[in-house]
Amino acid sequence: MKPHVSAFASALLVFGTVLLLPPLATANEKRRSLPTSILSARTVYVDNQTTSAELQNTAYTELAKWGRFQVVDAAQKADIVLRLSNGNHVKLMAGRENAPTPDPKVEKQSWMGADEAVPPGSTRVSVIDARSGNSFWSDICRTDSPKAATHMLDGLRNAFDRKQE
């Protein structure tokens, strides 16, 4: 009888340990700790790399509701960049003699996760340090309907809330 009790106690111990472990990061979100420079940011620039003006407007509306950041009109004026992408952005390549010279600042901004596939009907939301160009957080969220798009900043708000607890 004791072997059954022992097996049951072991299983219960394993189950209890699993319940106490912190949730693992999903493949959609980088859950690295947010650095102080991001937590103390006051200004944000929305870099819309999608083809949807509605999505950009939703981002502005959700940022205004949150009230944590002042939206600015240029990345150079921002502490952080909120990048919206669907994995389908176009890079400029010099091809002809009269082609414009690529801006080295734009090339420097090859942000992590920018070229990763994003499922149809979804958007990658990334937080980038405007000074260094480093990506510190990203999440893929459904944005295939206006209602779903209103939740695109929920993961970011949660990341900030976790750091302020």
XYZ file of C-alpha atoms in Angstrom:
165
model
C 0.000 0.000 0.000
C 2.863 2.374 0.728
C 4.165 2.396 -2.902
C 0.784 3.762 -4.080
C 0.762 6.440 -1.406
C 4.327 7.366 -2.268
C 3.535 7.622 -6.005
C 0.454 9.725 -5.230
C 2.470 12.020 -2.935
C 5.177 12.391 -5.590
C 2.621 13.240 -8.261
C 0.966 15.745 -5.950
C 4.339 17.334 -5.185
C 5.177 17.659 -8.902
C 1.737 19.089 -9.671
C 2.024 21.609 -6.819
C 5.491 22.676 -7.965
C 4.251 23.260 -11.525
C 1.441 25.450 -10.219
C 3.891 27.609 -8.299
C 6.254 28.180 -11.231
C 5.969 31.548 -12.970
C 4.284 31.391 -16.363
C 6.664 30.799 -19.239
C 6.984 33.450 -21.934
C 5.000 32.731 -25.041
C 6.694 32.665 -28.400
C 4.877 35.914 -29.190
C 6.325 38.027 -26.428
C 9.835 38.823 -25.314
C 9.568 39.028 -21.542
C 12.941 40.433 -20.742
C 13.010 42.928 -17.916
C 12.224 46.429 -19.017
C 15.235 48.671 -18.385
C 14.992 51.861 -16.386
C 15.301 53.985 -19.537
C 12.104 52.425 -20.877
C 10.270 52.589 -17.553
C 11.134 56.268 -17.155
C 10.175 57.150 -20.753
C 7.682 59.984 -21.102
C 7.425 60.438 -24.879
C 6.574 57.929 -27.604
C 6.620 57.944 -31.381
C 4.335 55.507 -33.212
C 6.162 53.980 -36.177
C 3.426 52.364 -38.276
C 5.056 49.812 -40.572
C 1.675 48.345 -41.522
C -0.563 49.549 -44.328
C -3.418 50.343 -41.944
C -4.110 53.947 -40.953
C -6.924 52.647 -38.719
C -4.403 50.605 -36.744
C -2.229 53.669 -36.201
C -5.268 55.678 -35.072
C -6.194 52.888 -32.660
C -2.653 52.976 -31.239
C -2.959 56.751 -30.706
C -6.360 56.309 -29.042
C -5.131 53.544 -26.740
C -2.010 55.535 -25.783
C -4.222 58.539 -24.947
C -6.510 56.344 -22.794
C -3.489 54.910 -20.980
C -2.132 58.402 -20.324
C 1.410 57.234 -19.594
C 3.117 58.778 -22.638
C 2.996 61.964 -24.648
C 2.853 61.108 -28.358
C 5.376 63.042 -30.460
C 5.611 63.479 -34.229
C 9.189 62.272 -34.795
C 11.357 59.444 -33.474
C 14.124 61.971 -32.727
C 11.820 63.680 -30.191
C 10.805 60.424 -28.478
C 12.195 58.429 -25.579
C 10.748 55.229 -27.052
C 9.342 54.097 -30.370
C 6.209 51.980 -30.515
C 6.573 50.052 -33.739
C 3.577 48.408 -35.391
C 4.546 45.868 -38.033
C 3.074 42.968 -39.907
C 6.360 41.569 -41.205
C 5.755 42.982 -44.671
C 7.762 46.193 -44.646
C 9.858 47.344 -47.602
C 13.547 48.238 -47.380
C 15.068 50.791 -49.767
C 17.922 49.410 -51.809
C 20.216 51.499 -53.993
C 19.960 50.133 -57.514
C 20.589 52.876 -60.044
C 23.006 55.722 -60.366
C 20.331 58.305 -59.503
C 18.870 56.252 -56.679
C 18.810 57.981 -53.298
C 21.611 57.088 -50.915
C 20.313 55.002 -48.011
C 20.204 56.863 -44.710
C 22.668 55.178 -42.282
C 20.373 56.083 -39.377
C 17.586 54.049 -40.946
C 19.922 51.089 -41.482
C 20.991 51.333 -37.825
C 17.375 50.842 -36.869
C 17.186 47.186 -37.892
C 15.118 46.300 -34.864
C 14.900 42.835 -33.484
C 11.838 40.926 -34.575
C 11.095 43.232 -37.500
C 11.559 40.530 -40.136
C 9.933 37.678 -38.263
C 6.703 36.355 -39.704
C 3.485 37.708 -38.280
C 0.307 35.650 -38.761
C -2.410 37.147 -40.995
C -4.791 39.351 -39.016
C -2.122 40.105 -36.400
C 0.364 42.876 -35.689
C 3.715 42.895 -33.931
C 3.889 45.685 -31.351
C 7.488 46.450 -30.329
C 9.022 48.899 -27.877
C 12.323 50.301 -29.072
C 14.694 52.606 -27.227
C 14.798 55.637 -29.533
C 18.387 56.483 -28.561
C 20.034 53.073 -29.009
C 17.644 51.436 -31.456
C 17.449 48.332 -29.236
C 14.174 46.469 -29.009
C 13.223 45.697 -25.399
C 9.759 44.207 -25.709
C 7.479 42.862 -28.406
C 4.211 41.040 -28.679
C 2.100 39.707 -31.523
C -1.570 40.482 -31.070
C -4.702 39.996 -33.092
C -5.799 43.135 -34.880
C -8.177 41.652 -37.453
C -11.144 43.600 -36.090
C -11.525 47.048 -34.545
C -12.450 45.488 -31.178
C -9.420 43.152 -31.178
C -7.120 46.042 -32.149
C -8.142 48.008 -29.040
C -6.275 45.373 -27.003
C -2.956 45.747 -28.846
C -1.330 47.577 -25.905
C -2.611 45.259 -23.153
C 0.618 43.233 -23.069
C 2.721 46.395 -22.870
C 0.604 47.832 -20.048
C 0.992 44.517 -18.216
C 4.785 44.615 -18.675
C 4.893 48.108 -17.143
C 2.541 47.099 -14.330
C 4.715 44.058 -13.473
C 7.775 46.293 -13.124
C 5.978 48.818 -10.900
C 4.705 46.257 -8.382
